[in-house]
PDB file of C-alpha atoms in Angstrom:
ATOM      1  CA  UNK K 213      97.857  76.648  96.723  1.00 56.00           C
ATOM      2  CA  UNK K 214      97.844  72.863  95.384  1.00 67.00           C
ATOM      3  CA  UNK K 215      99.902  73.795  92.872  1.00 68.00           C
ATOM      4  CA  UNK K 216     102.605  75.319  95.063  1.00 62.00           C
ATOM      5  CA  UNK K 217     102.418  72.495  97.224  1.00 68.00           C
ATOM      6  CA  UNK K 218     102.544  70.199  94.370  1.00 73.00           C
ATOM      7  CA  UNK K 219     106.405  72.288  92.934  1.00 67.00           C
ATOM      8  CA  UNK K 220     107.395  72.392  96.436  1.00 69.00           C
ATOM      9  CA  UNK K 221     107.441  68.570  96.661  1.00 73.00           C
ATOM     10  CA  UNK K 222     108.448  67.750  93.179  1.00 67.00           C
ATOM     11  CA  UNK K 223     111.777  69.925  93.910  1.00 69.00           C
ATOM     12  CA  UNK K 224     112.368  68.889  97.718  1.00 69.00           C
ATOM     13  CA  UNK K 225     111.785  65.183  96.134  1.00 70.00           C
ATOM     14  CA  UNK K 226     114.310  65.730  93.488  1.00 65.00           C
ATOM     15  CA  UNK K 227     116.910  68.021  95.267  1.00 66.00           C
ATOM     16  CA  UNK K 228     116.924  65.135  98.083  1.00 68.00           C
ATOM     17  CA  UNK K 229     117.466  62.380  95.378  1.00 65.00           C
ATOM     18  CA  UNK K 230     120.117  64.075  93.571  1.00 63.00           C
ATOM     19  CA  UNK K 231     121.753  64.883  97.003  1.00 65.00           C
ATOM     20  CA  UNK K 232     121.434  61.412  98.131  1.00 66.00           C
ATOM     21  CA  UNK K 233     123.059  60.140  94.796  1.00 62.00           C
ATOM     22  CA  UNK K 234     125.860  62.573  94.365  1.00 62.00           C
ATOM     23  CA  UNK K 235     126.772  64.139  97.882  1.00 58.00           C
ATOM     24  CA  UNK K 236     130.822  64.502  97.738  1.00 57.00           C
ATOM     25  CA  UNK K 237     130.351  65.639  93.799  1.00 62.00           C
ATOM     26  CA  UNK K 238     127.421  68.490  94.506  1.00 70.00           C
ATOM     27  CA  UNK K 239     129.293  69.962  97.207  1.00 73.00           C
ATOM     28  CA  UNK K 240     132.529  70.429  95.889  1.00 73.00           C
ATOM     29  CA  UNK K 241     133.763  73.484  94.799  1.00 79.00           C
ATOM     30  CA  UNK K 242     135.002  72.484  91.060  1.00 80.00           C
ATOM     31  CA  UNK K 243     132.683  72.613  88.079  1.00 78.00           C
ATOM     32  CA  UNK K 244     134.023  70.331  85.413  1.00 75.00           C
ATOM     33  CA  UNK K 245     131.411  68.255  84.131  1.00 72.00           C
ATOM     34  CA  UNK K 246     133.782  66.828  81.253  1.00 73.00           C
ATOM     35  CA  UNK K 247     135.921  65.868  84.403  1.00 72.00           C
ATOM     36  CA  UNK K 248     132.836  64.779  86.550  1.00 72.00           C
ATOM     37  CA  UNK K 249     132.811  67.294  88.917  1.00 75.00           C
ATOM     38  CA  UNK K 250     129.584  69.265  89.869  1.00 76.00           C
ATOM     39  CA  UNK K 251     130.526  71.262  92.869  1.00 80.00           C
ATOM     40  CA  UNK K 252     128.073  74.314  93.781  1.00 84.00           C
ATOM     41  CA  UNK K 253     129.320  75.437  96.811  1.00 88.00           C
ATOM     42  CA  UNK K 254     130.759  78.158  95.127  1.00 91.00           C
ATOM     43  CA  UNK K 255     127.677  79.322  93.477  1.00 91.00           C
ATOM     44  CA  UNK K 256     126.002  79.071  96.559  1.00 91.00           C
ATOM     45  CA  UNK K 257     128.583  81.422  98.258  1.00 93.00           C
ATOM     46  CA  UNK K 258     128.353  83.513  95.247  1.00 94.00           C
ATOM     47  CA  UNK K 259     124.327  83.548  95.923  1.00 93.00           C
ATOM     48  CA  UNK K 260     124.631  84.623  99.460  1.00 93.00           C
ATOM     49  CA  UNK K 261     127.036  87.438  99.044  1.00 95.00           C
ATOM     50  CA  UNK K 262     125.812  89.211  95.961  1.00 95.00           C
ATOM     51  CA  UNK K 263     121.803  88.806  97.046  1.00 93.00           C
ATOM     52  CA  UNK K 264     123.275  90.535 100.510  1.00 94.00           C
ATOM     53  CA  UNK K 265     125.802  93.291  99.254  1.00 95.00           C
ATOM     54  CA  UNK K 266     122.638  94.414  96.792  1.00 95.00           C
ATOM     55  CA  UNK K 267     120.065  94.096  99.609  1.00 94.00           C
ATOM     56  CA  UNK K 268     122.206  96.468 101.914  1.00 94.00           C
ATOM     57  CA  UNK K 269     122.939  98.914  98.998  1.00 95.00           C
ATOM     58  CA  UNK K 270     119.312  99.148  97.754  1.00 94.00           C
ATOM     59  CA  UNK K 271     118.108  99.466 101.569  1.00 94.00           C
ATOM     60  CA  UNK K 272     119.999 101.857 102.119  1.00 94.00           C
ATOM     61  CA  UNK K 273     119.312 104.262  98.894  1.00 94.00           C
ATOM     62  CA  UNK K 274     115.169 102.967  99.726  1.00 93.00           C
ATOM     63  CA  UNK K 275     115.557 104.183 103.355  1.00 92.00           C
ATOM     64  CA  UNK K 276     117.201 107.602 101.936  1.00 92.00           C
ATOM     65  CA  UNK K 277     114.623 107.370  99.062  1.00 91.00           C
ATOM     66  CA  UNK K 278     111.642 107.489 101.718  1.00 89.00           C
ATOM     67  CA  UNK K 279     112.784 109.961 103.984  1.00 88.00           C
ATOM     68  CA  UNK K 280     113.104 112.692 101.426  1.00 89.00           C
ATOM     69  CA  UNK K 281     109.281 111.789  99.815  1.00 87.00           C
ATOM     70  CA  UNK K 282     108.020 111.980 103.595  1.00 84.00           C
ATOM     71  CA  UNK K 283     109.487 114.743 104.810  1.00 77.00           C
ATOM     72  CA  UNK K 284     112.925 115.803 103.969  1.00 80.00           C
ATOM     73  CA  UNK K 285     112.299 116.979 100.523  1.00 74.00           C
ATOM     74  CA  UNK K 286     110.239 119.648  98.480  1.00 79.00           C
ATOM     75  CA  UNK K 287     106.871 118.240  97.512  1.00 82.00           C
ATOM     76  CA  UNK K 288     107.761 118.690  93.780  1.00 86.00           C
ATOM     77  CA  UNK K 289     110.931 116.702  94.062  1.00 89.00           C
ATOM     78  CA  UNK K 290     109.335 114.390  95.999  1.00 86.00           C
ATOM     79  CA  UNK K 291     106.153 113.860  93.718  1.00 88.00           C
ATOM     80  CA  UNK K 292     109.003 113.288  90.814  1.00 90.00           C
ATOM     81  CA  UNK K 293     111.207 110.826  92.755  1.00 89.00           C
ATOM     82  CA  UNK K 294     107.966 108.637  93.766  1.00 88.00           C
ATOM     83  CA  UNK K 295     106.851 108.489  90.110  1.00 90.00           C
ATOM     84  CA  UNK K 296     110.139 107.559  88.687  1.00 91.00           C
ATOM     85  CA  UNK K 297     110.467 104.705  91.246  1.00 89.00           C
ATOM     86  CA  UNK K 298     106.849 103.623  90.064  1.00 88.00           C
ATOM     87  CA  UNK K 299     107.712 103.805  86.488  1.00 90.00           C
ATOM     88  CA  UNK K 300     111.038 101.871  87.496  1.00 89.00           C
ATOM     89  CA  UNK K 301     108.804  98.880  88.463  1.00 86.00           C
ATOM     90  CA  UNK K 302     107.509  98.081  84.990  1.00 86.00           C
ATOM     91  CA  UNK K 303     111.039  98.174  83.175  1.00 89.00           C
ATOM     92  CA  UNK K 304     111.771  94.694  82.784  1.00 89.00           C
ATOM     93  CA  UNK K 305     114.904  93.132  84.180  1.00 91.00           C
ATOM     94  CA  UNK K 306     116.874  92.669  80.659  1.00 91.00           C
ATOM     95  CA  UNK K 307     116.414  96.516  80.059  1.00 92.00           C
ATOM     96  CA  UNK K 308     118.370  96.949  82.962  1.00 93.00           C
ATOM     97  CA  UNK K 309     120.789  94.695  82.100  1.00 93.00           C
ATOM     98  CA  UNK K 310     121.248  95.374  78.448  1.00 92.00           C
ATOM     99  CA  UNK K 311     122.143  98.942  79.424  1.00 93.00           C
ATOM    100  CA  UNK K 312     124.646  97.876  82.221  1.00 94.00           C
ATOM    101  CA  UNK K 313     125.900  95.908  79.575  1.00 94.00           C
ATOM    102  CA  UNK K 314     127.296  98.893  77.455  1.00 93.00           C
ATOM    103  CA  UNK K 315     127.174 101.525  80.517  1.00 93.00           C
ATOM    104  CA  UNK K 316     128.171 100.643  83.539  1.00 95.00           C
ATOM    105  CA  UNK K 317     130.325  97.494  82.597  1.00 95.00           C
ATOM    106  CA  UNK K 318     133.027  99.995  80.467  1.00 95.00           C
ATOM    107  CA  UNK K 319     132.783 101.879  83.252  1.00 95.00           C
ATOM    108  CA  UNK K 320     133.882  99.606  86.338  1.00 95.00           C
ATOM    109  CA  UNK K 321     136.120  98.274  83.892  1.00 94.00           C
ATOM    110  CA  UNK K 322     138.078 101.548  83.296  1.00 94.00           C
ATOM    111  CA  UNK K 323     137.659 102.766  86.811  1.00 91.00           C
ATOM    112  CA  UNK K 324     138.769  99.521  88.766  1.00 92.00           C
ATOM    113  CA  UNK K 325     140.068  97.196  86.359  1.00 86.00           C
ATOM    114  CA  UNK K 326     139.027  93.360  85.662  1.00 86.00           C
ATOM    115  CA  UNK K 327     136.572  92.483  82.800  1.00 90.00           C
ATOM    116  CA  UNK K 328     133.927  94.825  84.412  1.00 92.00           C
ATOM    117  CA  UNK K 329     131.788  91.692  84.741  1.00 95.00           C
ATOM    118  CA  UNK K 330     131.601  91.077  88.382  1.00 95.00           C
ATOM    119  CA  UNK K 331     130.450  91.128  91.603  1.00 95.00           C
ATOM    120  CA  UNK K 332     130.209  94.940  92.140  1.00 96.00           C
ATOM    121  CA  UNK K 333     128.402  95.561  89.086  1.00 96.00           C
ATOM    122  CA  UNK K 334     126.079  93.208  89.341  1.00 96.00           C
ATOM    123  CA  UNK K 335     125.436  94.482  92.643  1.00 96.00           C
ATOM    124  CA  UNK K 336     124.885  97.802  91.722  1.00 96.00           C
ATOM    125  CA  UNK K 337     122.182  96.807  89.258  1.00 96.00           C
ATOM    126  CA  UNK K 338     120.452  94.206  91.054  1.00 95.00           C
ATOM    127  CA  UNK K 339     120.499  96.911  94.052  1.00 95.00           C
ATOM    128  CA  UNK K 340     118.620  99.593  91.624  1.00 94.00           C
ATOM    129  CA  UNK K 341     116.367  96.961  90.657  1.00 93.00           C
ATOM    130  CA  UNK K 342     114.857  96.131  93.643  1.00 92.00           C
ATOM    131  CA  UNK K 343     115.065  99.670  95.468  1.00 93.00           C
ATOM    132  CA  UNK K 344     111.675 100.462  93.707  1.00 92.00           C
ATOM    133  CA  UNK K 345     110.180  97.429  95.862  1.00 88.00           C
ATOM    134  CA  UNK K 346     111.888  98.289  99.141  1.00 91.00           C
ATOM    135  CA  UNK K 347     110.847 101.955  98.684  1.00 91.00           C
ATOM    136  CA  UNK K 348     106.865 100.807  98.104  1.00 87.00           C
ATOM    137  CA  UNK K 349     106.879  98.845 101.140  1.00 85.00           C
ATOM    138  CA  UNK K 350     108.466 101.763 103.324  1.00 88.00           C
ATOM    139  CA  UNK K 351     105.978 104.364 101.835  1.00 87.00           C
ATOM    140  CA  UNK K 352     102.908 101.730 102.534  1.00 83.00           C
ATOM    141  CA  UNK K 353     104.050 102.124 106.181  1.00 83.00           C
ATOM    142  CA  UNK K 354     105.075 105.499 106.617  1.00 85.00           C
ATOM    143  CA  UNK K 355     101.670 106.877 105.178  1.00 84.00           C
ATOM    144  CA  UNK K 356      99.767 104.931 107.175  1.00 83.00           C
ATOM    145  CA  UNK K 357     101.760 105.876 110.420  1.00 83.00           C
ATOM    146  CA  UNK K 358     101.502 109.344 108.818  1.00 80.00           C
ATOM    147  CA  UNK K 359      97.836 109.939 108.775  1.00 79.00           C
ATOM    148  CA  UNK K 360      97.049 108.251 111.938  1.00 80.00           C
ATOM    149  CA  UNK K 361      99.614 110.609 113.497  1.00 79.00           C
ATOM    150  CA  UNK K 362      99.140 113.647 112.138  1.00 77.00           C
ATOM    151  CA  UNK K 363      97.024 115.919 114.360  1.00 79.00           C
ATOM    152  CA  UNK K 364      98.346 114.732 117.082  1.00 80.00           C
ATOM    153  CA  UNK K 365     101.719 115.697 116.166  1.00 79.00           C
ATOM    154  CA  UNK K 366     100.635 119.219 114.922  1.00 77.00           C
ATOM    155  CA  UNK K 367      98.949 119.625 118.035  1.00 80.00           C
ATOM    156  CA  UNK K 368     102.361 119.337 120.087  1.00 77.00           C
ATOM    157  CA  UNK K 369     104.425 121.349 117.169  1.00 76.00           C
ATOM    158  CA  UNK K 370     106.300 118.914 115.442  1.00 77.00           C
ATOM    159  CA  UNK K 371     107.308 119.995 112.094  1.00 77.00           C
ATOM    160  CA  UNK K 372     106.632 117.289 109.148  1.00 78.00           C
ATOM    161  CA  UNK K 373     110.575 116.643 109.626  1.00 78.00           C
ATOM    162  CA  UNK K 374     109.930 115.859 113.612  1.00 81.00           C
ATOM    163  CA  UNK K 375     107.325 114.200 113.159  1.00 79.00           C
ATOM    164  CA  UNK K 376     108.966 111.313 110.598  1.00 79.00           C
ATOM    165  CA  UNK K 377     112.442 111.758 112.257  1.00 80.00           C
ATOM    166  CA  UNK K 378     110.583 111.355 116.214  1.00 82.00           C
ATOM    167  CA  UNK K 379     107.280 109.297 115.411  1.00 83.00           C
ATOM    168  CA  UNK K 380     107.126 107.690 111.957  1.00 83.00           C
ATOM    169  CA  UNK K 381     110.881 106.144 111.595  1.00 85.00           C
ATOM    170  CA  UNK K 382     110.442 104.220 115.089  1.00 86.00           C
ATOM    171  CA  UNK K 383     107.128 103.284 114.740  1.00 84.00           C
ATOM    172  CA  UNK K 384     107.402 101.368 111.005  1.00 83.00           C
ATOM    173  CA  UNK K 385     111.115 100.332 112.281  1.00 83.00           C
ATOM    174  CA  UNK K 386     109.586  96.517 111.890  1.00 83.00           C
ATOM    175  CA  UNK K 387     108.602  97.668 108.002  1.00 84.00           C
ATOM    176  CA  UNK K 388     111.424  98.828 107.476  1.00 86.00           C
ATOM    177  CA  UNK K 389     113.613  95.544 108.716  1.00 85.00           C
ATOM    178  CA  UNK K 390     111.251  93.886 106.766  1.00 85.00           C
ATOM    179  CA  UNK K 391     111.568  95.443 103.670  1.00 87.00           C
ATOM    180  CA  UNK K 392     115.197  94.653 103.354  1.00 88.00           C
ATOM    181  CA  UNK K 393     113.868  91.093 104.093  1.00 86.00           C
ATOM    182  CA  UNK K 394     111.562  91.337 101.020  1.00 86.00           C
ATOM    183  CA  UNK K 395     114.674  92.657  99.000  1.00 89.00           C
ATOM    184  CA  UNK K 396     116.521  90.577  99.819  1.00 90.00           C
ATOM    185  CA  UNK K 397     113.885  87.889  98.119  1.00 86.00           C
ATOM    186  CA  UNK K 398     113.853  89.489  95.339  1.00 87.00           C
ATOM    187  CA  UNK K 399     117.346  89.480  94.310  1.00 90.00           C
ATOM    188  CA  UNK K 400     118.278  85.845  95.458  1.00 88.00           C
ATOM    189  CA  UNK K 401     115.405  85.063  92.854  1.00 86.00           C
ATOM    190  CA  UNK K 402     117.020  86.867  89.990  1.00 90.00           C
ATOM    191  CA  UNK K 403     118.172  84.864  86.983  1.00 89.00           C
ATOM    192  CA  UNK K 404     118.987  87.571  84.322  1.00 92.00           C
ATOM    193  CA  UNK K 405     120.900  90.184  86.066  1.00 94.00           C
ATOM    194  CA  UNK K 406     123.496  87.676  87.686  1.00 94.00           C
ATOM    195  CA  UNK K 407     123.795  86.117  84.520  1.00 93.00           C
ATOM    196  CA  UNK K 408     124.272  88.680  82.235  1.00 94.00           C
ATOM    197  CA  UNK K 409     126.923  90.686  84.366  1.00 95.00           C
ATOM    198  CA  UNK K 410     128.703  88.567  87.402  1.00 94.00           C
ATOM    199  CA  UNK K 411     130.540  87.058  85.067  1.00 92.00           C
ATOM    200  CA  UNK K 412     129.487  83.413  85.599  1.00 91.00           C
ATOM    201  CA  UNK K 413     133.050  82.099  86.402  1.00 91.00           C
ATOM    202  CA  UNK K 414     132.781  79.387  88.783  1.00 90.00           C
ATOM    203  CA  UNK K 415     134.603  80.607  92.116  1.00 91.00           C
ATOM    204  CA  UNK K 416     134.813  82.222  95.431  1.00 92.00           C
ATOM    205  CA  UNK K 417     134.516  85.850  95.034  1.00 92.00           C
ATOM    206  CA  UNK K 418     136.618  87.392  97.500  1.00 93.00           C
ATOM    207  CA  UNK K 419     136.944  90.741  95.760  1.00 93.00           C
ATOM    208  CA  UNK K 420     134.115  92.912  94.522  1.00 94.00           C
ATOM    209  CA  UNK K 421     136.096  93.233  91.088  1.00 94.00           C
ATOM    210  CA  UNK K 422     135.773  89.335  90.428  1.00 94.00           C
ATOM    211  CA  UNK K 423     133.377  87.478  88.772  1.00 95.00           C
ATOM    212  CA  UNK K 424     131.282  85.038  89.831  1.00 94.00           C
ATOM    213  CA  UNK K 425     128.071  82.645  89.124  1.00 93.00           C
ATOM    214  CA  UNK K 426     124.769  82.579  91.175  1.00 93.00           C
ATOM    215  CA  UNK K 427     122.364  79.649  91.444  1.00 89.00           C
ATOM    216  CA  UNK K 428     119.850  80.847  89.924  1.00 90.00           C
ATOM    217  CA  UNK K 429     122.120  81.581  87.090  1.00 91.00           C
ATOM    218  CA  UNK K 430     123.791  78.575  86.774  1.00 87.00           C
ATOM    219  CA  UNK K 431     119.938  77.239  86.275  1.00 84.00           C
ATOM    220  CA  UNK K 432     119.604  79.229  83.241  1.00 84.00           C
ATOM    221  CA  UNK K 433     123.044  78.263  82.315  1.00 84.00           C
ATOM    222  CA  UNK K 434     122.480  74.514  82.339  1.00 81.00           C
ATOM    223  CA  UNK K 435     119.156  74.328  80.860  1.00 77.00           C
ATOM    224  CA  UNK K 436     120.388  76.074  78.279  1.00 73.00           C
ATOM    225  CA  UNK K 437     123.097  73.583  77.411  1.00 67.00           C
ATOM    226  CA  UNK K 438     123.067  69.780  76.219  1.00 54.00           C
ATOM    227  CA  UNK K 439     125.422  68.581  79.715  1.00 54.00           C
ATOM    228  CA  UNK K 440     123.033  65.855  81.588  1.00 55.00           C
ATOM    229  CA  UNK K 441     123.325  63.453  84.104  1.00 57.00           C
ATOM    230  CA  UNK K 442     124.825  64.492  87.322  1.00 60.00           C
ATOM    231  CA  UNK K 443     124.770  68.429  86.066  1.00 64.00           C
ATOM    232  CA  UNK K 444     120.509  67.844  86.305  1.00 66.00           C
ATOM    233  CA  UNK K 445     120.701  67.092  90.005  1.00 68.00           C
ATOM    234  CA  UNK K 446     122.455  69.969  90.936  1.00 73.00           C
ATOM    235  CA  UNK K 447     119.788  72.207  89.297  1.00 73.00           C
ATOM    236  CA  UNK K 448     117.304  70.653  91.953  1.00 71.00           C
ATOM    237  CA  UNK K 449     119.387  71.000  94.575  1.00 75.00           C
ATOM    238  CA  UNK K 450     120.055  74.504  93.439  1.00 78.00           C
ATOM    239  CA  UNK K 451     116.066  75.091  93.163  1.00 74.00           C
ATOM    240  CA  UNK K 452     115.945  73.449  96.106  1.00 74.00           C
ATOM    241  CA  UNK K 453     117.980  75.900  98.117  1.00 77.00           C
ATOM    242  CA  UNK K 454     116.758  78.630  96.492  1.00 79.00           C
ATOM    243  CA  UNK K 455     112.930  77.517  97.540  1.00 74.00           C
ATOM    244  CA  UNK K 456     113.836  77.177 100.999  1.00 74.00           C
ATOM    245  CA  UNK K 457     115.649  80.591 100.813  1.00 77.00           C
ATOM    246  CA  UNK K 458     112.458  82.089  99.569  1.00 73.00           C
ATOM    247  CA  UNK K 459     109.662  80.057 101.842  1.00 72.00           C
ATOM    248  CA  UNK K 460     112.164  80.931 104.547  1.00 76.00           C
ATOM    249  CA  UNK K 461     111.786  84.432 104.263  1.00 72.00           C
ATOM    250  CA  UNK K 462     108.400  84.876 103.239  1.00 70.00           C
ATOM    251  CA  UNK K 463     107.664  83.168 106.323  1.00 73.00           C
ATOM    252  CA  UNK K 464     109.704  86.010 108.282  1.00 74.00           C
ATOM    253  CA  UNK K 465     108.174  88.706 106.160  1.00 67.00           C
ATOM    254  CA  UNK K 466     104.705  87.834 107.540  1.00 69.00           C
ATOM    255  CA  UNK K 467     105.791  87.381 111.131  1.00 72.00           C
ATOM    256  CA  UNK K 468     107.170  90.839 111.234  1.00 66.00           C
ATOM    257  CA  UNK K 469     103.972  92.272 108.955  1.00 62.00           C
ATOM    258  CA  UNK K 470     101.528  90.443 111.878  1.00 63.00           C
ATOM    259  CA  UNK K 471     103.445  91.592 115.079  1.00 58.00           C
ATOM    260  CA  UNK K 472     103.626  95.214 113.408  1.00 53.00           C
ATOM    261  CA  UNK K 473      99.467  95.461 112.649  1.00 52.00           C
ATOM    262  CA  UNK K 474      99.001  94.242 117.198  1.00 53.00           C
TER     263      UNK K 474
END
């Protein structure tokens, strides 16, 4: 916990500093460092947007996902869909982009247009990444709500259908809200995804078909490069944003987990 505390100042120092020093040039919306300008605004729009469009697609497949292993689908089916999900957890994140890379990219490019690196496919695959999460914290919930609910609900006749459509789905309604929240952590955190197939072009995505560049991957991006001065202090303001985005939540995660367990 010391250590935590210990990054969390060291980056809310920093981001403040750089902040303080370069206000008008970190929130501009141009990023030419050649030309002295460090806006991230756009990146931080880009952030928002594609951590939300992927949180809403994966919820919604997760949602789907747990309904049919609770009670809408055949026990076989449902036995195979929960264990690929929990093999889908240990394939690490440049597996999933290396194949978008050569899959999905050709085919948003044929399909739609543009380069294929963009928004919308990015979305998609940061959206299957995390569903595997969402779908673990929904099935946490609905067992629980499941076994301490079950003879009661045979008693009255509800089928296994009723009885998650009637009982289970309102009762973990605060798991499930929160499990979009946790999602939705886990794809603003994502550095190799974004990078690898938004596109990285510095700019307001308006449409899904354009490309774009996260925070977290303009991180990667600039660490990887030899640009200094001003460019450093908008990677702590970016980690800096990106910290309180995740505290932020977490913090909301375990408010909803608490009032859900009175």
């Amino acid at each position: 916990s010391s250590l935590m505390a210990a990054l969390f100042v060291f980056i809310t120092v920093y981001a403040l500093d750089g902040f303080i020093k370069s206000p008008a040039s970190l929130l501009g919306s141009i990023w030419n460092p050649e030309g002295k300008e460090f806006g991230i605004l756009p990146m931080i729009w880009a952030s928002a947007i594609l951590s939300l469009s992927a949180s809403v697609i994966g919820w919604v497949f997760a949602l789907g996902c747990s309904c049919f292993i609770h009670g809408y689908g055949s026990k076989r089916l449902a036995r195979i869909l929960s264990n690929v999900l929990r093999i889908m957890t240990a394939i690490p994140t440049v597996v999933y982009g290396f194949a978008s890379v050569f899959l999905l990219v050709p085919l948003i490019r044929n399909g739609f247009g543009g380069s294929g690196f963009s928004w919308l496919t990015a979305s998609i695959v940061l959206s299957l990444m995390i569903l595997p999460t969402m779908v673990l914290a929904m099935d946490s919930a609905f067992r629980t709500i499941e076994s301490e609910t079950e003879i009661t609900s045979a008693a009255l006749g509800l089928t296994k259908e009723q009885n998650l459509a009637l009982v289970v789905l309102p009762t973990s309604k605060k798991w499930i809200l929160s499990s979009a929240l946790l999602g939705f952590g886990r794809a603003s955190g994502d550095t190799l995804i974004p990078t690898m197939l938004a596109g990285n072009a510095v700019q307001y995505a308006i449409s899904p078909l354009d490309a774009m560049r996260t925070l977290t991957a303009h991180i990667g991006l600039v660490l990887s490069s030899d640009v200094g001065g001003t460019a450093y202090y908008s990677l702590f303001v970016a980690g800096g944003i990106l910290l309180f985005v995740s505290v932020t939540a977490n913090i909301i995660f375990r408010m909803i987990r608490g009032r859900s367990h009175e």
